[in-house]
PDB file of C-alpha atoms in Angstrom:
ATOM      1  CA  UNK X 149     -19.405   1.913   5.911  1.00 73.00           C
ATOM      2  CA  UNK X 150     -17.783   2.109   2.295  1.00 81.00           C
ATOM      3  CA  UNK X 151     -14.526   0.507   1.789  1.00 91.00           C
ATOM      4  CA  UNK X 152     -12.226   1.272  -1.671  1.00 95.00           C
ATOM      5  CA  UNK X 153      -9.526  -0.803  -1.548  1.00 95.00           C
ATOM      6  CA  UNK X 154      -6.709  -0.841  -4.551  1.00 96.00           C
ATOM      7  CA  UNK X 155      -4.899  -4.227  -4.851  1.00 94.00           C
ATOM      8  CA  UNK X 156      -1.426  -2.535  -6.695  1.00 95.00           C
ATOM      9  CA  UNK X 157       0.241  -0.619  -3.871  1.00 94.00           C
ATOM     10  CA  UNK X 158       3.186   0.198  -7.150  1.00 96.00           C
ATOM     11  CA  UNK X 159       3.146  -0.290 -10.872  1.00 97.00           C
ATOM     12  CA  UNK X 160       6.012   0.327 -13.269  1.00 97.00           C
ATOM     13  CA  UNK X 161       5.556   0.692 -17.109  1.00 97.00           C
ATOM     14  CA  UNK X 162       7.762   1.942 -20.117  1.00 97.00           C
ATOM     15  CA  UNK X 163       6.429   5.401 -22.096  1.00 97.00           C
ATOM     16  CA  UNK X 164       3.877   5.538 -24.474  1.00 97.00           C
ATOM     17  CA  UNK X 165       2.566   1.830 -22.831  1.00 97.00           C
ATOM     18  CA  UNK X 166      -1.267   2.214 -21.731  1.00 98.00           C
ATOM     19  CA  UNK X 167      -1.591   0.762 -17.800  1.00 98.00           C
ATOM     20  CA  UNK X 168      -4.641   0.424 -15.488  1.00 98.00           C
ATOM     21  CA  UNK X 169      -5.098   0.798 -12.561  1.00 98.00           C
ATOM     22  CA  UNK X 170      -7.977  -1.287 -10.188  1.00 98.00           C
ATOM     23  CA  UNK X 171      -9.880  -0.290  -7.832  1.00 98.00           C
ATOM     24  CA  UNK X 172     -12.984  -2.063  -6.084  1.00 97.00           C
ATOM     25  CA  UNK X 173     -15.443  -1.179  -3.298  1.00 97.00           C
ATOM     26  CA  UNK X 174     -17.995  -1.726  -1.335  1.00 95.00           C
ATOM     27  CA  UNK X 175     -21.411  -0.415  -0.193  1.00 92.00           C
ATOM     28  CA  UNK X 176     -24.790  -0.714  -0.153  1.00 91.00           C
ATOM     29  CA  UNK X 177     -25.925   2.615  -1.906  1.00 89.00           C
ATOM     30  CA  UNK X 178     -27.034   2.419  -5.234  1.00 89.00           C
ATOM     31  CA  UNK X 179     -26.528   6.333  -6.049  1.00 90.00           C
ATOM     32  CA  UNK X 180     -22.699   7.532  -5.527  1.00 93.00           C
ATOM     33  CA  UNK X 181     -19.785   8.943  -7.372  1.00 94.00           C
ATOM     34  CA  UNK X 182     -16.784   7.519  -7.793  1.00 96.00           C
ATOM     35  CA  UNK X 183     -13.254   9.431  -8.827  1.00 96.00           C
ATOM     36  CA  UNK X 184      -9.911   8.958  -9.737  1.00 97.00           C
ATOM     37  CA  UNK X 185      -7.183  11.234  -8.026  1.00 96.00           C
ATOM     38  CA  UNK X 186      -3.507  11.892  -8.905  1.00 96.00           C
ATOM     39  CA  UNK X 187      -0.778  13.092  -6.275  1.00 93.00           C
ATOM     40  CA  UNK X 188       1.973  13.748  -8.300  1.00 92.00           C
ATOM     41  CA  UNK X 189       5.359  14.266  -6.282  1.00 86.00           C
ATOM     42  CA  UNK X 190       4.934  17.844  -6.374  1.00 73.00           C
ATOM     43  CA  UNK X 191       1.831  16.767  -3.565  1.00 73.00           C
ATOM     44  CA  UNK X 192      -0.983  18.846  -4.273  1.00 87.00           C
ATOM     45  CA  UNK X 193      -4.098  16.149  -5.151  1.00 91.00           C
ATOM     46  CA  UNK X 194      -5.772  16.922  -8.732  1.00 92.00           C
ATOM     47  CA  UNK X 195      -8.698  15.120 -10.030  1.00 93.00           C
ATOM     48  CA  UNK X 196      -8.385  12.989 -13.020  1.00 96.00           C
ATOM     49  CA  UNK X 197     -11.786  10.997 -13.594  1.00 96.00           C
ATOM     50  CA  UNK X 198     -15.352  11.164 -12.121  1.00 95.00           C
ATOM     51  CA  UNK X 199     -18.188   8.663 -12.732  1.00 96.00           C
ATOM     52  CA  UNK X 200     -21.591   8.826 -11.699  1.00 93.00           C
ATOM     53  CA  UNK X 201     -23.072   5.167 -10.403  1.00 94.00           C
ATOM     54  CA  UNK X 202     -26.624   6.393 -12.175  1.00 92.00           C
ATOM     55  CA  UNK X 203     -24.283   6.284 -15.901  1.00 90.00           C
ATOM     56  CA  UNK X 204     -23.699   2.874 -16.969  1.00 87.00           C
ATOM     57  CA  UNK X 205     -21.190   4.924 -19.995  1.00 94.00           C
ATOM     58  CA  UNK X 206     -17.325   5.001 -18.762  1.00 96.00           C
ATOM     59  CA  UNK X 207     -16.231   8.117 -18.606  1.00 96.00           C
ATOM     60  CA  UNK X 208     -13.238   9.228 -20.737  1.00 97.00           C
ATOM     61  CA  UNK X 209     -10.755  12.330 -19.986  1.00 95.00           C
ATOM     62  CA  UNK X 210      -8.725  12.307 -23.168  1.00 96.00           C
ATOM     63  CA  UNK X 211      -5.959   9.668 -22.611  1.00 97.00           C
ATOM     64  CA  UNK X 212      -7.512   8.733 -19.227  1.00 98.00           C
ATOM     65  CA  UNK X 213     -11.276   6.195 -19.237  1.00 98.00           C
ATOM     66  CA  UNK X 214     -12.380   4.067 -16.997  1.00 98.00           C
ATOM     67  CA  UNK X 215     -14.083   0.474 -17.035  1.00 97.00           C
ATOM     68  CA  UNK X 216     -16.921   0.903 -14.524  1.00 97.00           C
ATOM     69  CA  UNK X 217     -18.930  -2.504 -13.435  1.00 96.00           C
ATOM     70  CA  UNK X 218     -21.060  -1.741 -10.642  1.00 95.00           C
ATOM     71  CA  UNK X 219     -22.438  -5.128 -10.582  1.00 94.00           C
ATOM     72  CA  UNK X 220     -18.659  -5.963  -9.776  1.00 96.00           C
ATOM     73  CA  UNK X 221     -18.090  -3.063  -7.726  1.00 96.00           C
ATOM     74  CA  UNK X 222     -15.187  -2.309  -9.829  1.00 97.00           C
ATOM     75  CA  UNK X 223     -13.939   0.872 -11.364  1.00 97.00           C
ATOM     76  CA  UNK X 224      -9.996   0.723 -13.157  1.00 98.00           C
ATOM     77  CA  UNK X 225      -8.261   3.756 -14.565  1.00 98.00           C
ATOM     78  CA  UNK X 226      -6.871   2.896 -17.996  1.00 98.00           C
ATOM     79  CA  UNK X 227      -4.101   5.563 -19.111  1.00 98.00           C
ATOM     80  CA  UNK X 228      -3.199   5.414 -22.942  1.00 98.00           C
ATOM     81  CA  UNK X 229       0.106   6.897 -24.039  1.00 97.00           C
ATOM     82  CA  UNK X 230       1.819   7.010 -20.586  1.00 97.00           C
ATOM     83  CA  UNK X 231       3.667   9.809 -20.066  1.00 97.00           C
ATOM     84  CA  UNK X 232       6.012  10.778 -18.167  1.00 96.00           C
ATOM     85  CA  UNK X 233       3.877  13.265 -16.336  1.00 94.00           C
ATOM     86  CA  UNK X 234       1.849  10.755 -15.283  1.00 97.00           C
ATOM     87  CA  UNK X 235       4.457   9.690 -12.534  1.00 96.00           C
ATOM     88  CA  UNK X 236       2.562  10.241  -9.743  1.00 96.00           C
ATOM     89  CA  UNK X 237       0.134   8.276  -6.863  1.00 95.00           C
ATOM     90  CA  UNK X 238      -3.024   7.577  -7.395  1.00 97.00           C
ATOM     91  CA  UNK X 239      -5.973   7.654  -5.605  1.00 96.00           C
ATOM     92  CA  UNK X 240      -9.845   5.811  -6.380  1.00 97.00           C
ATOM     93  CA  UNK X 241     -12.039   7.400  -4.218  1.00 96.00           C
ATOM     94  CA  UNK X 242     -15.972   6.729  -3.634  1.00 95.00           C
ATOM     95  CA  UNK X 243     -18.759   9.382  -2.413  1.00 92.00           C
ATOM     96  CA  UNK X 244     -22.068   8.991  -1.316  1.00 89.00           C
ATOM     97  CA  UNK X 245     -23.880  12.080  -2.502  1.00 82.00           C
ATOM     98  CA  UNK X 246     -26.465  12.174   0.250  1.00 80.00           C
ATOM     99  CA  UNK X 247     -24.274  11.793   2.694  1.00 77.00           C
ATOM    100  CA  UNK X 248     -24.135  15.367   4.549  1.00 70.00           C
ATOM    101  CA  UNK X 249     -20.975  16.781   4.189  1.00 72.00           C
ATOM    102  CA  UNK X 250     -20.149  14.274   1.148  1.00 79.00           C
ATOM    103  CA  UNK X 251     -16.743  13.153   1.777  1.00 87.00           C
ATOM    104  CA  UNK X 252     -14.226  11.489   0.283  1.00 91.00           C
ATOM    105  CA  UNK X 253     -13.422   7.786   0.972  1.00 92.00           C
ATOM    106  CA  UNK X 254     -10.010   6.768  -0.488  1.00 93.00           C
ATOM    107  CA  UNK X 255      -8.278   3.874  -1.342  1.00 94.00           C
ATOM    108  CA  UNK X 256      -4.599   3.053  -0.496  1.00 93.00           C
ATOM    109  CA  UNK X 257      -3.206   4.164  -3.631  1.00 95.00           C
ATOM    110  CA  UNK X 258      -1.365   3.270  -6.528  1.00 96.00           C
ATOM    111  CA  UNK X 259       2.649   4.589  -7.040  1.00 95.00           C
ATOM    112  CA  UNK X 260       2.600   4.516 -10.867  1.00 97.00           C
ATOM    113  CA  UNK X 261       6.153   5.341 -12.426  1.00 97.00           C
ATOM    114  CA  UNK X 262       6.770   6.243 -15.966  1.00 97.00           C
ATOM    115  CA  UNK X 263       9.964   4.887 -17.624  1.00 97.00           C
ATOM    116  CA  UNK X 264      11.461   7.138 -20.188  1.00 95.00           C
TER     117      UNK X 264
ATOM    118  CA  UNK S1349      -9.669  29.364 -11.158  1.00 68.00           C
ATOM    119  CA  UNK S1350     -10.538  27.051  -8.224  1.00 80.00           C
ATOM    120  CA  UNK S1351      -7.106  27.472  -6.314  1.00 90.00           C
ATOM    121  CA  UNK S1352      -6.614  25.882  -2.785  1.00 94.00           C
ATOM    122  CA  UNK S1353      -3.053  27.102  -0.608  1.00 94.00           C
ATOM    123  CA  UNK S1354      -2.015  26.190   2.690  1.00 95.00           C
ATOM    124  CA  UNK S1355       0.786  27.778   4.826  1.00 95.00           C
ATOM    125  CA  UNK S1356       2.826  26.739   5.850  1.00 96.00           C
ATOM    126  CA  UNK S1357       4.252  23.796   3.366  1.00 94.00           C
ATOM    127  CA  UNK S1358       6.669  23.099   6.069  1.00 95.00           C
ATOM    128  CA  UNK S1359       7.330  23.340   9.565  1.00 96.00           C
ATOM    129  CA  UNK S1360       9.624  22.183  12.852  1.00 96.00           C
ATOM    130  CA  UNK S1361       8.575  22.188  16.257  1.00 95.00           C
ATOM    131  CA  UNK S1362       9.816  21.409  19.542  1.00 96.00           C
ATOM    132  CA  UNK S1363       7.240  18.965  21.384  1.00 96.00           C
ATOM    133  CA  UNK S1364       4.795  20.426  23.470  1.00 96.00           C
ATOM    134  CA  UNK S1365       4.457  23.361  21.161  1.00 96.00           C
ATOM    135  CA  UNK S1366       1.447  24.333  18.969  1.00 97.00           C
ATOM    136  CA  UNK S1367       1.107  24.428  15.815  1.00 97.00           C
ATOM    137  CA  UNK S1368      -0.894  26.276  13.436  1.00 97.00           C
ATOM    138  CA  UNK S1369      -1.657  25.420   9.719  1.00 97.00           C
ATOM    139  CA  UNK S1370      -4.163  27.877   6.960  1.00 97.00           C
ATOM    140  CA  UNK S1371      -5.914  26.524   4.166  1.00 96.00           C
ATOM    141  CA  UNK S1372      -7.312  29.059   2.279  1.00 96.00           C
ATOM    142  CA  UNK S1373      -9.537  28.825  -0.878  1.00 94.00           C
ATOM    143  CA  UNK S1374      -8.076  31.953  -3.088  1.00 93.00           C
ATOM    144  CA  UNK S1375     -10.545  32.569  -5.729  1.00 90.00           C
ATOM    145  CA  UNK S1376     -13.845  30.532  -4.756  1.00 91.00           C
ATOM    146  CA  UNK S1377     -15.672  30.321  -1.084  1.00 90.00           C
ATOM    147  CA  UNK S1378     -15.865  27.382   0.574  1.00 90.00           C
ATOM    148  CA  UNK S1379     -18.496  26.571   3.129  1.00 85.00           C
ATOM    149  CA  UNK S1380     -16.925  23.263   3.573  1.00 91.00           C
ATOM    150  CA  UNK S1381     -13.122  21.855   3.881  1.00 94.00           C
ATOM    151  CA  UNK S1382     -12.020  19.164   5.111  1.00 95.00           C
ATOM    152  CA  UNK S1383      -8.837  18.044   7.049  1.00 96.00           C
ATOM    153  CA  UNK S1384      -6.224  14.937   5.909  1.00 95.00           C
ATOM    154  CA  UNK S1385      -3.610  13.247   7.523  1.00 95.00           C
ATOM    155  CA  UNK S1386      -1.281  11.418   5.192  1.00 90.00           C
ATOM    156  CA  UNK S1387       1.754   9.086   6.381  1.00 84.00           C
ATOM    157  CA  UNK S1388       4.440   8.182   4.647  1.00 80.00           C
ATOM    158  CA  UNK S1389       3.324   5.875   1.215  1.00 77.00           C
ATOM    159  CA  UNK S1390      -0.158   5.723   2.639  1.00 82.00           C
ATOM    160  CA  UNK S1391      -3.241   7.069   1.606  1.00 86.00           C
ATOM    161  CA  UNK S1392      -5.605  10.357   2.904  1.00 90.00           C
ATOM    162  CA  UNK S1393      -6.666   9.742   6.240  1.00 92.00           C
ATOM    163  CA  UNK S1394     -10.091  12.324   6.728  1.00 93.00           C
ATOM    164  CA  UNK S1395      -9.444  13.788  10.745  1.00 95.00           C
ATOM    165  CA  UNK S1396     -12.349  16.568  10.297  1.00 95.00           C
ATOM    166  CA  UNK S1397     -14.880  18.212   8.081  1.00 93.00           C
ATOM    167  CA  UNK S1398     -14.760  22.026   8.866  1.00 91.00           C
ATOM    168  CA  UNK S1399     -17.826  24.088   8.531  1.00 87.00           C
ATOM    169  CA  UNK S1400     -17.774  27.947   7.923  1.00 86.00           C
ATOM    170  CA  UNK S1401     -19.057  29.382  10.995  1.00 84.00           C
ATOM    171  CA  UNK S1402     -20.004  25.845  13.299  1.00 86.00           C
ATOM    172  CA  UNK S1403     -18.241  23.029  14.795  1.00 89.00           C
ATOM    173  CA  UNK S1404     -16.176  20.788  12.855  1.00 92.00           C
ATOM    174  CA  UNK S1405     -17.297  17.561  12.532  1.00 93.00           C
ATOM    175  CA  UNK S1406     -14.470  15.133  13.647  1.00 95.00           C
ATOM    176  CA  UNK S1407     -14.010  11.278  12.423  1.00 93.00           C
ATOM    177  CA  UNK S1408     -13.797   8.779  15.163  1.00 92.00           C
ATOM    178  CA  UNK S1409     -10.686   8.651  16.588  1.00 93.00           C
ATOM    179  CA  UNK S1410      -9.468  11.933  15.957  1.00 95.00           C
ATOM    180  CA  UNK S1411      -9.188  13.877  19.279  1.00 94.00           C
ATOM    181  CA  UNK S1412     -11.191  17.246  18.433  1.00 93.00           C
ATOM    182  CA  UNK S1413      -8.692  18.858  21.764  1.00 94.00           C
ATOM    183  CA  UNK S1414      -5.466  17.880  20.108  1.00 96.00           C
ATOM    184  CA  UNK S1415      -6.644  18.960  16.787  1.00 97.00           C
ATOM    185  CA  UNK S1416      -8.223  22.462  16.993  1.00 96.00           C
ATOM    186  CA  UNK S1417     -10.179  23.345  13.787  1.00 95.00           C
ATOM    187  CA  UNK S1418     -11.599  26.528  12.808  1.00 91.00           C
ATOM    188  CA  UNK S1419     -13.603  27.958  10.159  1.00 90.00           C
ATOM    189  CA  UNK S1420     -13.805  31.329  10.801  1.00 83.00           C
ATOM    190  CA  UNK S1421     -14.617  32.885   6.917  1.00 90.00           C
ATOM    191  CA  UNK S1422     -15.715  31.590   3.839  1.00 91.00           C
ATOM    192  CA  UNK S1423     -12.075  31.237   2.609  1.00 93.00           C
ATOM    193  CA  UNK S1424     -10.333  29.983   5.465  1.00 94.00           C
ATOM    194  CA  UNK S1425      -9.931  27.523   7.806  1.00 95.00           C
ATOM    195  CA  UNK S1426      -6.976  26.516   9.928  1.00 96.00           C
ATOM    196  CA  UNK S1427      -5.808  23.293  11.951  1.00 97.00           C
ATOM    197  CA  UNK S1428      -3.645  23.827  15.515  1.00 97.00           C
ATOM    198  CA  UNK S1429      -2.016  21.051  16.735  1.00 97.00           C
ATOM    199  CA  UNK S1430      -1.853  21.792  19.897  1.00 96.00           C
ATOM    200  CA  UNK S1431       0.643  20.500  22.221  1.00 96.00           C
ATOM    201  CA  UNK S1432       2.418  18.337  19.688  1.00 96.00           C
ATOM    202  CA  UNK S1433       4.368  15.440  20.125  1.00 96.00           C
ATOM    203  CA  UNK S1434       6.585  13.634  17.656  1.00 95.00           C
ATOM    204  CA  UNK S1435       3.769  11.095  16.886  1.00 94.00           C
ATOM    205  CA  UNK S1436       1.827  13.762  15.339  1.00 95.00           C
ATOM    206  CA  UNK S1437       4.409  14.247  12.724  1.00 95.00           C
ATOM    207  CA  UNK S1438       3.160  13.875   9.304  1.00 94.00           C
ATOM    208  CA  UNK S1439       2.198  15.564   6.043  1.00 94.00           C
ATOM    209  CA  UNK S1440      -1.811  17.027   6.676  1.00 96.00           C
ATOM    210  CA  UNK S1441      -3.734  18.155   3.672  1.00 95.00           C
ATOM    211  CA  UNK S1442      -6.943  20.185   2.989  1.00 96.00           C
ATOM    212  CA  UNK S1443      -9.825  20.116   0.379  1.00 95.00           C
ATOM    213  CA  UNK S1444     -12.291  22.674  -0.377  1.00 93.00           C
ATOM    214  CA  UNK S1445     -15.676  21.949  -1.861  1.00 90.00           C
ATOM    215  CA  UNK S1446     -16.278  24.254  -4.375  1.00 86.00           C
ATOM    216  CA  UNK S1447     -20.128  24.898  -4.988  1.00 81.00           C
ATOM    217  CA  UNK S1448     -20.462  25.394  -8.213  1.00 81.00           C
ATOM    218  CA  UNK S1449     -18.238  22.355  -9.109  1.00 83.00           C
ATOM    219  CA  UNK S1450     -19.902  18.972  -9.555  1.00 80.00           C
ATOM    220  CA  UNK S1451     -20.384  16.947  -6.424  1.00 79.00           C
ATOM    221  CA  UNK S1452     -16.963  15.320  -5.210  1.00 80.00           C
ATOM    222  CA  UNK S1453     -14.916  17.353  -6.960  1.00 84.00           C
ATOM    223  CA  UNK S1454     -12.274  18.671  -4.624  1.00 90.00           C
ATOM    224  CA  UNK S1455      -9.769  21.208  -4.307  1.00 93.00           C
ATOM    225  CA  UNK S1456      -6.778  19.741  -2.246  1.00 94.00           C
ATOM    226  CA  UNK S1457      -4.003  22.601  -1.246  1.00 94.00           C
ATOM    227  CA  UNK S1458      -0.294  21.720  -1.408  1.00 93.00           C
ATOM    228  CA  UNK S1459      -0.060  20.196   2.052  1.00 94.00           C
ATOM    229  CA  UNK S1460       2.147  20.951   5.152  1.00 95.00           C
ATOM    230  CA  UNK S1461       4.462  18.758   6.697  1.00 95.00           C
ATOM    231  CA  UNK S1462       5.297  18.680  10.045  1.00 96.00           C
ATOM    232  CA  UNK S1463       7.467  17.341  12.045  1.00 96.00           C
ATOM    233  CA  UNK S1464       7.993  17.217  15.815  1.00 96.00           C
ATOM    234  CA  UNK S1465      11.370  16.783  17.389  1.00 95.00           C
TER     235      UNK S1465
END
């Protein structure tokens, strides 16, 4: 079974400063997706980043980008220019494509809090 | 476009009541949605994958008769807690797979949180 396990259960930085997140995982698949959710306090879940395994390019969503290492099994979340939107949890989740219904496997989550 | 709601966002009960919980895709059909449980500061636990017109698929662990889930249309699908005690108080979330979205991208509604006294 996959496992995505985040290591920073909270993380605190000042405006403007650029964070990242981690996130690593496990499996034996060679094909899958991997994503980046945000939960921001209002609740409802909104994805940030996706990344397809088959890419070895991060992907980038203006201020958001990702360093993936598959060899690692890693995949962090870098934001640039925190704002203080950007107060939220979040979420690294993994998907196995072929995998039926393809569902979501999610990490613990990250509390990441802005500082004006 | 690509709106998920649920209903309700909150709701008390006394134990041994049922409750009943709609997540509806608004603008897009969904052939598939799935079921969360989230507790306090914790991440999305997955309790069922809900399939328009079959069975819902439960994960292990989840009891399928204390969590009733139906998927009746192509925009809805609901979750009864039936007979609910206050250890089944907790914040439960949906997602709706969107087809013409790109595999893995979800559409999670607002959530509703219950609470049992």
């Amino acid at each position: 079974a996959q496992t995505v396990t985040q290591s920073q259960p909270e993380m605190s930085v000042q405006e403007a400063e650029t964070v990242t997140l981690s996130c690593t995982y496990d499996t034996s698949e060679s094909n899958y997706y991997l994503f980046w959710y945000k939960q921001p306090p209002s609740r409802q879940m909104i994805l940030v980043i996706r990344q397809e395994a088959y890419k070895q390019q991060n992907a980038t969503e203006n201020r958001f980008s990702v360093n993936f290492q598959k060899a690692a099994k890693s995949f962090s979340l870098k934001i640039s220019d925190s704002q203080l939107g950007d107060t939220a949890m979040y979420f690294c989740a993994f998907m196995n494509p072929f995998q039926g219904a393809q569902k979501l496997v999610f990490g613990q989550g990250t509390r990441l809090t802005i500082n004006p | 476009g690509a709106v998920v709601s649920q209903h309700p966002s909150w709701v008390i009960c006394k134990s041994g009541t049922s409750v009943k919980i709609e997540c509806r895709s608004l603008d897009f059909q969904a052939t598939t949605m799935f079921w969360y449980r989230q507790f306090p500061k914790q991440s999305l636990m997955l309790m069922a994958t809900s399939n328009e017109g079959s069975k819902a698929t439960y994960e292990q662990g989840v009891e399928k008769d204390k969590f009733l889930i139906n998927h009746a249309s192509l925009t809805l699908s609901t979750l009864t807690v039936t007979s609910a005690h206050p250890e089944d108080s907790s914040f439960y979330i949906c997602s709706a797979r969107h087809s013409g979205r790109a595999p893995g991208e979800l559409f999670f509604g607002e959530g509703s949180r219950l609470t049992v006294l």
